[in-house]
Coordinates of C-alpha atoms in Angstrom, one line a residue:
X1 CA -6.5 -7.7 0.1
X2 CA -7.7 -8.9 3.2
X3 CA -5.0 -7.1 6.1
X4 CA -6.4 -9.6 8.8
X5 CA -6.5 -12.9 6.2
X6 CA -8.6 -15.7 6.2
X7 CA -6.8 -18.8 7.1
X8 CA -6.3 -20.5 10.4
X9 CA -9.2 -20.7 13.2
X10 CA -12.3 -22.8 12.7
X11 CA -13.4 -25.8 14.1
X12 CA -12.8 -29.9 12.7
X13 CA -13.6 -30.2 9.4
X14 CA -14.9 -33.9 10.3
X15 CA -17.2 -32.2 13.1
X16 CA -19.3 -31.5 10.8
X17 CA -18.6 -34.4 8.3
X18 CA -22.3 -35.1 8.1
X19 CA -23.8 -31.6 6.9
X20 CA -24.3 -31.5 3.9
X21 CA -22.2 -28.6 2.0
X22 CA -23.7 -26.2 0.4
X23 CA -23.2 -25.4 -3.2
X24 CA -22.5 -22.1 -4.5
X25 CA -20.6 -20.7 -8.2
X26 CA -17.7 -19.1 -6.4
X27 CA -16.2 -19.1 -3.4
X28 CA -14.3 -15.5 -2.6
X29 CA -11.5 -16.6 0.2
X30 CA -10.7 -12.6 2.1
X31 CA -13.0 -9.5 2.2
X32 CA -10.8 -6.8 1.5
X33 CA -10.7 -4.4 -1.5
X34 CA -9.9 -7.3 -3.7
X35 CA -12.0 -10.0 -3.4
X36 CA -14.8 -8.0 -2.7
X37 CA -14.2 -6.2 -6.4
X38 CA -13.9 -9.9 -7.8
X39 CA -16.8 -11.0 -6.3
X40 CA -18.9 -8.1 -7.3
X41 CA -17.7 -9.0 -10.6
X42 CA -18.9 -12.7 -10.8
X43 CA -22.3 -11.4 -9.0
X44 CA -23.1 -9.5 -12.0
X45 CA -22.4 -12.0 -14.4
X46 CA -25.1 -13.9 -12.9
X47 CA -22.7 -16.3 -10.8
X48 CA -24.2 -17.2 -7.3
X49 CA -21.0 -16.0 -4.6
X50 CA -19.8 -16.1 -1.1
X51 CA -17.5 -13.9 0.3
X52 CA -15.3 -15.5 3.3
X53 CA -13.8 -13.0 5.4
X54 CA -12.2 -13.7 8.7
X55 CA -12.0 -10.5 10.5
X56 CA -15.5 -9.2 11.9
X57 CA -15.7 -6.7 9.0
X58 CA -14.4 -5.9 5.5
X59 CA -12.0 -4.2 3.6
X60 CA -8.8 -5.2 4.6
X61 CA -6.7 -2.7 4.6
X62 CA -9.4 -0.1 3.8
X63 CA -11.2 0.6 6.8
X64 CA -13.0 3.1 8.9
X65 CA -11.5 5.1 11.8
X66 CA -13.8 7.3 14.2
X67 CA -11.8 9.4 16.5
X68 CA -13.3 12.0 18.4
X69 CA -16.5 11.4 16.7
X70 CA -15.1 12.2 12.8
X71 CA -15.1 8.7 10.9
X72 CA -12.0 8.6 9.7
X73 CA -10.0 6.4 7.0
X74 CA -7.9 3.5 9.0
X75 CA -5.3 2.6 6.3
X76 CA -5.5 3.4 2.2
X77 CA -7.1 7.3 2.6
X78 CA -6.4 8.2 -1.6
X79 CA -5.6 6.4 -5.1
X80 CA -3.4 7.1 -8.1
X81 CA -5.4 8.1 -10.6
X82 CA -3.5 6.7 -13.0
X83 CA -5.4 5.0 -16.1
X84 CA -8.6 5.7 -14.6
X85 CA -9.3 2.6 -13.3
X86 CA -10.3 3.5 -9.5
X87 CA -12.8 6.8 -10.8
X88 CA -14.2 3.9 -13.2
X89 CA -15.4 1.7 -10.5
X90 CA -16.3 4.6 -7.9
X91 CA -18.4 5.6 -11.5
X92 CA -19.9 1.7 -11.5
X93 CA -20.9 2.4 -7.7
X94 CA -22.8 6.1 -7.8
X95 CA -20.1 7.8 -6.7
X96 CA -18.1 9.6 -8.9
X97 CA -19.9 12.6 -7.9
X98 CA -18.1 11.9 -4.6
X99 CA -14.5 11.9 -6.0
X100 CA -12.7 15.1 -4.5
X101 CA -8.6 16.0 -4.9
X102 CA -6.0 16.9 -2.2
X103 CA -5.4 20.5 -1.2
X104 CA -1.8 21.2 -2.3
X105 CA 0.1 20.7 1.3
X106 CA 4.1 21.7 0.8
X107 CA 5.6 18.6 1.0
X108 CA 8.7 18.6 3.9
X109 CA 11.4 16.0 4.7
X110 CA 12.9 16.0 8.6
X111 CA 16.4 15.6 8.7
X112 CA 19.2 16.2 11.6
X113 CA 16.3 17.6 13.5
X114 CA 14.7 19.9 11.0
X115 CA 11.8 19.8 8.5
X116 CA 12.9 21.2 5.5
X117 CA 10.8 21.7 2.0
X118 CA 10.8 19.4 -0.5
X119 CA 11.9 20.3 -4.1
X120 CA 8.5 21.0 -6.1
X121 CA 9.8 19.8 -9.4
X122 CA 11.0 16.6 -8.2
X123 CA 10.6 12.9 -9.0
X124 CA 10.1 10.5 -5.6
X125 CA 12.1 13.4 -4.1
X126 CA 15.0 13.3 -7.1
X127 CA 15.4 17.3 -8.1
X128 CA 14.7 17.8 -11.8
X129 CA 16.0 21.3 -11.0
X130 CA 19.3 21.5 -9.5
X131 CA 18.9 25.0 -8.9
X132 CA 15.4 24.7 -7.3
X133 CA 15.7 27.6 -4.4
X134 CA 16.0 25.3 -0.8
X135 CA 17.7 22.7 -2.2
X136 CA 21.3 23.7 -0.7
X137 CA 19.4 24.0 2.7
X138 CA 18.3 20.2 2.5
X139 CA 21.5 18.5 0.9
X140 CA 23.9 21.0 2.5
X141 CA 26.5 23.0 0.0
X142 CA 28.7 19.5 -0.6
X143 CA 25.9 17.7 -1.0
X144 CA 24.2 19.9 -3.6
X145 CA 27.5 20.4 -5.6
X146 CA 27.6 16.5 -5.7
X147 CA 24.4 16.6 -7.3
X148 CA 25.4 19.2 -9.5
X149 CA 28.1 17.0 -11.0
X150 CA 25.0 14.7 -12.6
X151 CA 25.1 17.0 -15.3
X152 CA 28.3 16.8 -16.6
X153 CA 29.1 13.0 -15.4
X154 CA 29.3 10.9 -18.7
X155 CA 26.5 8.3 -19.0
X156 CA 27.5 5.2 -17.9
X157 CA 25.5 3.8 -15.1
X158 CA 25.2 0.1 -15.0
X159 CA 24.7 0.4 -10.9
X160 CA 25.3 -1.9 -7.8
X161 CA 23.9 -5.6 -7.8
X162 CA 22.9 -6.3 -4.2
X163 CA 23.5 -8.5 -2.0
X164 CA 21.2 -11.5 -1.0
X165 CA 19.0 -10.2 1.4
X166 CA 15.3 -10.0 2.0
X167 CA 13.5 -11.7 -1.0
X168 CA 16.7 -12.8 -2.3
X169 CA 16.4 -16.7 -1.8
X170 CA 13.4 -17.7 -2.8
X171 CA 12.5 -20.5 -0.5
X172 CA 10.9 -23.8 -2.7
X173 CA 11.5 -21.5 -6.1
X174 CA 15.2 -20.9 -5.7
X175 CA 18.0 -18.3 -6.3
X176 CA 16.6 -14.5 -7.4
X177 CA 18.4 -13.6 -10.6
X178 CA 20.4 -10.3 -10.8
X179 CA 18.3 -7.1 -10.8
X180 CA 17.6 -6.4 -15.2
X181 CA 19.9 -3.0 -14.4
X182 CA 21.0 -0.6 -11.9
X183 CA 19.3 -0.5 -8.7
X184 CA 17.2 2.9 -7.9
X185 CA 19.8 3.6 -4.9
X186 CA 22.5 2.7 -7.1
X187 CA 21.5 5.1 -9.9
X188 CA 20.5 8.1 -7.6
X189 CA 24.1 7.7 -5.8
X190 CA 25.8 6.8 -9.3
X191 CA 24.6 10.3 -10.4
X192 CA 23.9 13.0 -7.8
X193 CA 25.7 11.4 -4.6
X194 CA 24.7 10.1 -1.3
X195 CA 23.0 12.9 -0.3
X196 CA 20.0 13.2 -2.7
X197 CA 19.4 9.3 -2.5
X198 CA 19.6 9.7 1.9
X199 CA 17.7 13.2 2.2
X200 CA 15.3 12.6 -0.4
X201 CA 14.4 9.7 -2.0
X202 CA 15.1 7.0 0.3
X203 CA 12.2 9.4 2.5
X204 CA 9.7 9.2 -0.2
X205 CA 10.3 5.3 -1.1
X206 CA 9.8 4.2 2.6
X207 CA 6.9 5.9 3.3
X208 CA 5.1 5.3 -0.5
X209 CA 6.7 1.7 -1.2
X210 CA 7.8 1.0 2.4
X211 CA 10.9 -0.7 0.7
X212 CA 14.7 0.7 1.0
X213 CA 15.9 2.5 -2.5
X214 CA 18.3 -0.4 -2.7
X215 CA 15.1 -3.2 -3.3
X216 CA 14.1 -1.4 -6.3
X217 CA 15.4 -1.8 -9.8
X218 CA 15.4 2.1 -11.4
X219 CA 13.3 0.8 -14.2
X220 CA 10.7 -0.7 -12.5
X221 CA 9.4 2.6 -10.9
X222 CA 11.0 4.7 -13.4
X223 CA 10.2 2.9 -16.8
X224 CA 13.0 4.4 -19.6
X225 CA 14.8 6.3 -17.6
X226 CA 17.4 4.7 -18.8
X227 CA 17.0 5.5 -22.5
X228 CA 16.2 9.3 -21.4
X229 CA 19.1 9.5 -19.9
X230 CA 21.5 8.0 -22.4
X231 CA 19.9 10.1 -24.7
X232 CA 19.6 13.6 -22.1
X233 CA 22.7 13.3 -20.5
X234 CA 21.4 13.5 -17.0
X235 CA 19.0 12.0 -14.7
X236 CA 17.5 15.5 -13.5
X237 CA 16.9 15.8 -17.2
X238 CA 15.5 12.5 -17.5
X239 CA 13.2 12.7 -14.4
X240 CA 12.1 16.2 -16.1
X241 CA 10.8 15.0 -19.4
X242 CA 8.9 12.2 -16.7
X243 CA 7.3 14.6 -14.9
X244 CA 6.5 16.6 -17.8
X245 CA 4.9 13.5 -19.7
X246 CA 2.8 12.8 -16.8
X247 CA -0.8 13.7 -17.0
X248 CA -2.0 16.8 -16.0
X249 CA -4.0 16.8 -12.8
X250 CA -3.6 15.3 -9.4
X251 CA -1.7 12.4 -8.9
X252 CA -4.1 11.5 -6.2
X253 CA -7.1 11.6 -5.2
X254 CA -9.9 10.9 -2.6
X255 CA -13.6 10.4 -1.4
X256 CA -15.9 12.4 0.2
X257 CA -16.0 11.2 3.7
X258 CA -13.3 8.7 3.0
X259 CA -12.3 5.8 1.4
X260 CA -13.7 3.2 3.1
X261 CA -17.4 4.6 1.6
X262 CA -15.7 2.1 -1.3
X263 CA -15.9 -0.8 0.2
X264 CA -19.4 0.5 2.2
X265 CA -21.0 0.8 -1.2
X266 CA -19.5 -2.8 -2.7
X267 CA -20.6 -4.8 0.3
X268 CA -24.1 -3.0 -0.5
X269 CA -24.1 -3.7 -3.8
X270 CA -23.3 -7.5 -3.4
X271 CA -25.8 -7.5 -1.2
X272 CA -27.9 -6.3 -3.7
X273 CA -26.9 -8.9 -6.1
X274 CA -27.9 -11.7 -3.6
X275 CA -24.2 -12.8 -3.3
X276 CA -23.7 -14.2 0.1
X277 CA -21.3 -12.1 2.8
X278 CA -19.8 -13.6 5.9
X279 CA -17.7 -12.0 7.6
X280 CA -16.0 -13.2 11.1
X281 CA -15.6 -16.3 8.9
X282 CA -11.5 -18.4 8.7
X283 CA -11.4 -21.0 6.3
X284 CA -10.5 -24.4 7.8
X285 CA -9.8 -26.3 5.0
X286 CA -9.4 -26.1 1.0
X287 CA -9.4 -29.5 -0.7
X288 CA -10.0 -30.6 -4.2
X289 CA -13.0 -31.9 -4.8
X290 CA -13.6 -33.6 -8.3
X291 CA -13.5 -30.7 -10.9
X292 CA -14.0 -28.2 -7.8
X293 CA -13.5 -27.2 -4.5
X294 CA -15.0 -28.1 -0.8
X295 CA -14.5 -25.0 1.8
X296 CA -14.8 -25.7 5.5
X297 CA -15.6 -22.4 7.2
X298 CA -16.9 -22.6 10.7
X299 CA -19.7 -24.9 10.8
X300 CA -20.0 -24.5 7.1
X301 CA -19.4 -26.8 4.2
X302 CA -19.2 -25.2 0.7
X303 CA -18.8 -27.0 -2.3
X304 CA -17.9 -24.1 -4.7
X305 CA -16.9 -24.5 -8.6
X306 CA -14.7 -22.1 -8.5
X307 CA -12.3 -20.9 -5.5
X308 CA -10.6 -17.2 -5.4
X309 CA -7.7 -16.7 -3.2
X310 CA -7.9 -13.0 -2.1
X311 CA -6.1 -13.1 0.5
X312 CA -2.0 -13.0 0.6
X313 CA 0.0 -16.3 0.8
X314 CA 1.4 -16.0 4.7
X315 CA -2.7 -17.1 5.6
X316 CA -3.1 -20.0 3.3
X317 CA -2.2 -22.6 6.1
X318 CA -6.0 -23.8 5.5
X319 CA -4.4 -25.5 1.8
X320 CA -4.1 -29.2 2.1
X321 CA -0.1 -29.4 1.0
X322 CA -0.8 -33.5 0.9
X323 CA -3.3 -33.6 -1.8
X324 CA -2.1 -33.2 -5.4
X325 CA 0.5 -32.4 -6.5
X326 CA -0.9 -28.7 -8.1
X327 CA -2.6 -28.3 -4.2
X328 CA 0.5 -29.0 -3.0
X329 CA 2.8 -26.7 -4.8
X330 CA 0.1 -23.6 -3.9
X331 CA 0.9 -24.8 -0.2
X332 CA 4.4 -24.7 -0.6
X333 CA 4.4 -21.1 -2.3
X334 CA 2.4 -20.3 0.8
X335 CA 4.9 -21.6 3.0
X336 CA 7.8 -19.8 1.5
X337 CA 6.0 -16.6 0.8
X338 CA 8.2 -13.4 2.3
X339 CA 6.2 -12.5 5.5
X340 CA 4.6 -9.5 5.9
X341 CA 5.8 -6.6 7.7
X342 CA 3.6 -4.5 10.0
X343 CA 2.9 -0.4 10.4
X344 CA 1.6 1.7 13.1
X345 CA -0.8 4.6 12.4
X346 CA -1.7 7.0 15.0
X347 CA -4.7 9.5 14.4
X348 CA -4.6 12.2 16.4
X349 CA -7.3 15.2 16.7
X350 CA -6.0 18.3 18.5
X351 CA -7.6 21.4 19.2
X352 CA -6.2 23.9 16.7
X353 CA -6.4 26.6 19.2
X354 CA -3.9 25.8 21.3
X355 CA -1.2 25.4 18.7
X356 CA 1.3 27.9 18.1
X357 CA 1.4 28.8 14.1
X358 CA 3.2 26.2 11.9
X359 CA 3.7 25.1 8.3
X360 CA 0.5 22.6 8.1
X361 CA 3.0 20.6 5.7
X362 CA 2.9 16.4 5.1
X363 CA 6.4 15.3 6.7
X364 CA 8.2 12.2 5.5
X365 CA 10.9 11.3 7.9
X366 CA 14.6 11.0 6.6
X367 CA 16.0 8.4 9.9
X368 CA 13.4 8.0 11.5
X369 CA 14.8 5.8 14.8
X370 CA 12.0 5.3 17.3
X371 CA 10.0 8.0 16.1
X372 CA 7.1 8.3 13.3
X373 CA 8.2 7.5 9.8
X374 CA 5.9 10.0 8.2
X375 CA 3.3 12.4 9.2
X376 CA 0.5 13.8 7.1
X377 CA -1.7 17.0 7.9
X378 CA -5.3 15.2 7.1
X379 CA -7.4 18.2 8.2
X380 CA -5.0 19.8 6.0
X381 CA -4.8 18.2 3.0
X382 CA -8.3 17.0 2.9
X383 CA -11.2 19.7 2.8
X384 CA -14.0 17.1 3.8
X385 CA -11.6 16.0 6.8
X386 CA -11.6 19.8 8.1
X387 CA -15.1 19.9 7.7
X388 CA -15.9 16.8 9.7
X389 CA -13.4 17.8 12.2
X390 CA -14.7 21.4 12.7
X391 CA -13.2 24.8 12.3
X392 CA -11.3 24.6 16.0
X393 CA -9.5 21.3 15.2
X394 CA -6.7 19.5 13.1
X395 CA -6.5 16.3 12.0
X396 CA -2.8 14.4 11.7
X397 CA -1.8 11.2 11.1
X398 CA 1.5 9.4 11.9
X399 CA 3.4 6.3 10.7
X400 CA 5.3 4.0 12.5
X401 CA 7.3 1.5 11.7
X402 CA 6.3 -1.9 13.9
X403 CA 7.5 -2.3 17.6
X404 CA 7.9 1.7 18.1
X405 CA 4.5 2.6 19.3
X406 CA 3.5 1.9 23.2
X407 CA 0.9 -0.6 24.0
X408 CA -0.2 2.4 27.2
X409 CA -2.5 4.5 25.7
X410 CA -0.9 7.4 27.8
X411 CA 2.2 6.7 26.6
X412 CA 1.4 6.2 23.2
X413 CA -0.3 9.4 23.2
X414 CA 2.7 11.2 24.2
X415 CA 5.0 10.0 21.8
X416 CA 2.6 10.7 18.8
X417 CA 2.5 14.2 20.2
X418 CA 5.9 14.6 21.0
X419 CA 7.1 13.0 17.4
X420 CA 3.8 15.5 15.6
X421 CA 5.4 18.5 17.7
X422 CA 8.8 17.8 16.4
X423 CA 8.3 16.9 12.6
X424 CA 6.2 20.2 12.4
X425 CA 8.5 22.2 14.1
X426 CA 6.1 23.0 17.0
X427 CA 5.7 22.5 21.0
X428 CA 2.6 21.0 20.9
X429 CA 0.9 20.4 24.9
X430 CA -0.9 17.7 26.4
X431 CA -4.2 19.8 26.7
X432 CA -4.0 20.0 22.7
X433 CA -5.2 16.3 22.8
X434 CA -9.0 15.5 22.5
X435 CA -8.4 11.6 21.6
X436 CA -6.2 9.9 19.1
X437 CA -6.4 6.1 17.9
X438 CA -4.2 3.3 17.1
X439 CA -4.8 0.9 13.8
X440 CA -1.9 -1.7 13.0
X441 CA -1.7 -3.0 9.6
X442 CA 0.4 -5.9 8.0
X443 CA 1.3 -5.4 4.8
X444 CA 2.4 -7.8 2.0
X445 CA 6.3 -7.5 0.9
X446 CA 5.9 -4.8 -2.2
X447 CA 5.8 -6.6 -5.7
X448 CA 8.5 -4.3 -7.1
X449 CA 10.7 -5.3 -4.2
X450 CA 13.8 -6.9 -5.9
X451 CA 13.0 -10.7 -6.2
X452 CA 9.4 -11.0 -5.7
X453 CA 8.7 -10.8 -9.4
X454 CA 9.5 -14.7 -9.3
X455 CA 7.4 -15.3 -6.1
X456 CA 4.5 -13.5 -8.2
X457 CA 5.5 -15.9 -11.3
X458 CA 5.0 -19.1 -9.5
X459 CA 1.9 -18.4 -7.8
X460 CA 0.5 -17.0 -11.4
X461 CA 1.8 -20.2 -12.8
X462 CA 0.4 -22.7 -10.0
X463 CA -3.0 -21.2 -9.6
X464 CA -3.1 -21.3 -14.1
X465 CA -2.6 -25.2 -13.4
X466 CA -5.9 -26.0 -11.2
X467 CA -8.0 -24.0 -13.8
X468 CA -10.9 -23.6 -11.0
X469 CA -8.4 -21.0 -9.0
X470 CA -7.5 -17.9 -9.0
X471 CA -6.1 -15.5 -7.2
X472 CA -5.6 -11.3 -6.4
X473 CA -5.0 -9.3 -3.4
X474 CA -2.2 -5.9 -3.2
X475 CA 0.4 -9.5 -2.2
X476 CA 0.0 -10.3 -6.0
X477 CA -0.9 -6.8 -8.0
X478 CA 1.1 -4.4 -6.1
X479 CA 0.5 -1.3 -3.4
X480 CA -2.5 0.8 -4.3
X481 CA -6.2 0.8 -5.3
X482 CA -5.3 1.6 -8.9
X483 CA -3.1 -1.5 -9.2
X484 CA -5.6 -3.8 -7.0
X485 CA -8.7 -2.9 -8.6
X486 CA -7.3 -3.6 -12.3
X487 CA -6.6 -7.0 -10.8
X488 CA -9.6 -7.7 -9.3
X489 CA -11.5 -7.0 -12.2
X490 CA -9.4 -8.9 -14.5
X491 CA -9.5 -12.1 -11.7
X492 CA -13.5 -11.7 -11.8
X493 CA -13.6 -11.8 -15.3
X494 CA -12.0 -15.0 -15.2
X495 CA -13.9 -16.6 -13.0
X496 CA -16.8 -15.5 -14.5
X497 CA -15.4 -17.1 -17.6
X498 CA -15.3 -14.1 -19.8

């Protein structure tokens, strides 16, 4: 998906009314992760391609970073290895030999002003041990005994139905049904108390989903849970036999030198393919034209076979919502899409040798207020990061939630110290500083969010109707590489018409 999107900008389309259009296969509509896997995909079929991308460079929200001379991931920095699916196109690329895993950093959660470790058995920060040594220290003696309880309650959790909220009316598609079961905040509070869902997994599902506990249906991140539990008798029992099904391994991993080498080594290979890359590049205009399409881009006039819509809905103002009727019903799903929300992440690279000894531990933030959401210890977790960085300095990474961090780079420098200092337990001084850098990134509404499964419907069904259209991005296949790349590759399949 393309973070910076590719509609809006551009000059008159009848400016150029008397160029004639080029005339290309496929037409790729946003540069980031997704359409560029797409479009590698129809390049190797033997289709002819352009790639439209209208920020000044590609990937979306895959990126580079350099800060104090160490380049850096800017947003996605590992995959789920799930299925396989990102090693197989890193394998596709040369660069499996690349593929490295995450040190094992203790996992903490800050709460009423102290950082406290995470339960090591756990399940998006559910015990599966309720006698897991810290665990009274993070949920406090009531709040532990509450959870204890989840093992004697009988089993009869049907959960909460929210209320309307975000994602709730779908605007042009119409009421959201009822959640298909209990809510994840529902069944976490149904069966080990307030405390567990607060301390610990509303932590982990902000700053993995960047949803509230309360969007999610249990199911949906937890498939049969609810089976393992009528038949277990509790949900730490249920979340055990998860964890113990999962594959062994990482859940996670990385590149060598970052992520972004990803998208380095698919804009090469397009290249290589002769598909044709333009970046700094909005699309004007999308109109029908006969059994195809005609992009405006700039000064350019494409006349492509067959359009893909990589990027997310909140940029396709460039649709023309008065041509037919199927045109027009893609502009309206545009219109009403959820909008995006936005996240701050703040790189900083201190010199190690002026920090007092601390836990080098990834932080996820239980309130967070006006302070980082989550912090992760790159030079930590990441050998090739503490490599690049040297042996005298630390790499960490904050999130923040939008409208929290300073536009003063002074100020904004303090704050990410003063929240990195706190979260690790540490007084960490301004002459630790050598730089520190600022990306923003909007991100699509989650899929799994309660309600969007019908947004995701309708755009499957409308695109399905033009035949020549298609469409993928994280706004349709859901957060992560593994879930985006599976997509993509499926989308350039069928464009490629196999």
């Amino acid at each position: 998906m393309s973070t910076a999107g590719s509609g809006g900008g551009g000059s008159d389309p009848s400016a150029e009314a008397l160029a004639p259009p080029s005339t290309v296969d496929v037409v790729v509509i946003g540069g980031g992760v997704a359409g560029l896997v797409a479009a590698w995909e129809a390049a190797r079929a033997g289709l002819s391609v352009t790639v439209l991308e209208a920020a000044h460079s590609f990937g979306g929200l895959v990126g580079s970073n350099p800060v104090a001379g160490v380049d850096l991931d800017s947003g996605a920095e590992s995959f789920a290895t799930r299925g396989g699916t990102v090693a197989a196109l890193l394998a596709d690329l040369g660069l499996a030999s690349e593929i490295v895993s995450p040190s094992r950093v203790p996992a903490r959660v800050h709460h009423d002003g102290v950082s406290r470790a995470m339960p090591a058995t756990g399940v998006l920060g559910i015990p599966t041990d309720l006698d897991a040594p810290g665990l009274v220290e993070v949920l406090g003696e009531d709040g532990l005994a509450r959870a204890r309880r989840d093992l004697d309650l009988p089993v009869d959790v049907t959960g909460a139905r929210p209320a309307a909220g975000p994602g709730a009316i779908l605007r042009g598609v119409g009421p959201a049904p009822a959640p298909a079961g209990p809510t994840l905040a529902a069944l976490v509070t149904a069966r080990m108390g307030e405390a567990v869902t607060d301390r610990l997994l509303r932590p982990v599902v902000r700053g993995v989903h960047s949803v509230e506990p309360e969007e999610l249906v249990a199911t949906d991140l937890l498939p049969g849970v609810l089976d393992r539990l009528a038949r277990t008798g509790s949900l730490a029992a249920s979340l055990a036999e998860i964890r113990a099904a999962a594959p062994a391994g990482s859940a996670v991993q990385g590149l060598r030198g970052g992520i972004h080498r990803l998208v380095e080594a698919l804009v090469a290979e397009l290249a290589r393919a002769g598909a044709d890359l333009r970046p700094g590049a909005p699309v004007a205009s999308l109109l029908p034209d006969g059994g195809g399409w005609l992009v405006h881009a700039g000064s350019a006039r494409i006349r492509a076979g067959k359009v893909l819509l990589a990027c997310p809905p909140h940029t396709w103002g460039f649709v023309d919502g008065s041509a037919p009727e199927a045109t027009h019903a893609l502009a309206r799903l545009g219109a009403d899409w959820p909008a995006p929300s936005s996240v701050d992440l703040v790189t900083l690279v201190l010199d190690d040798t002026t920090l007092p000894e601390h836990t080098r531990a990834g932080v996820l933030v239980g309130v967070p207020g006006r302070g980082a959401k989550a912090l992760t210890y790159a030079s930590a977790k990441w050998d090739w990061v503490a490599e690049a960085a040297g042996p005298d300095r630390a790499v960490i990474r904050l999130s923040y939630a939008a409208g929290i961090v300073p536009g003063d780079a002074g100020e904004r420098g303090a704050l990410a110290l003063a929240d990195a200092g706190r979260l690790l337990g540490i007084t960490i001084g301004a002459d630790a500083l050598i730089e520190h850098a600022r990306v923003s990134l909007t991100l699509p509404r989650p899929t799994r969010a309660w309600g969007m499964s019908q947004h995701i419907e309708a755009a499957r069904s409308a695109v399905a109707a033009m035949g020549s259209l298609d469409v993928a991005g994280t706004w349709i296949a859901g957060t992560g590489l593994a879930s985006v790349i599976a997509d993509a590759r499926a989308a350039g399949g069928r464009i490629s018409g196999f």
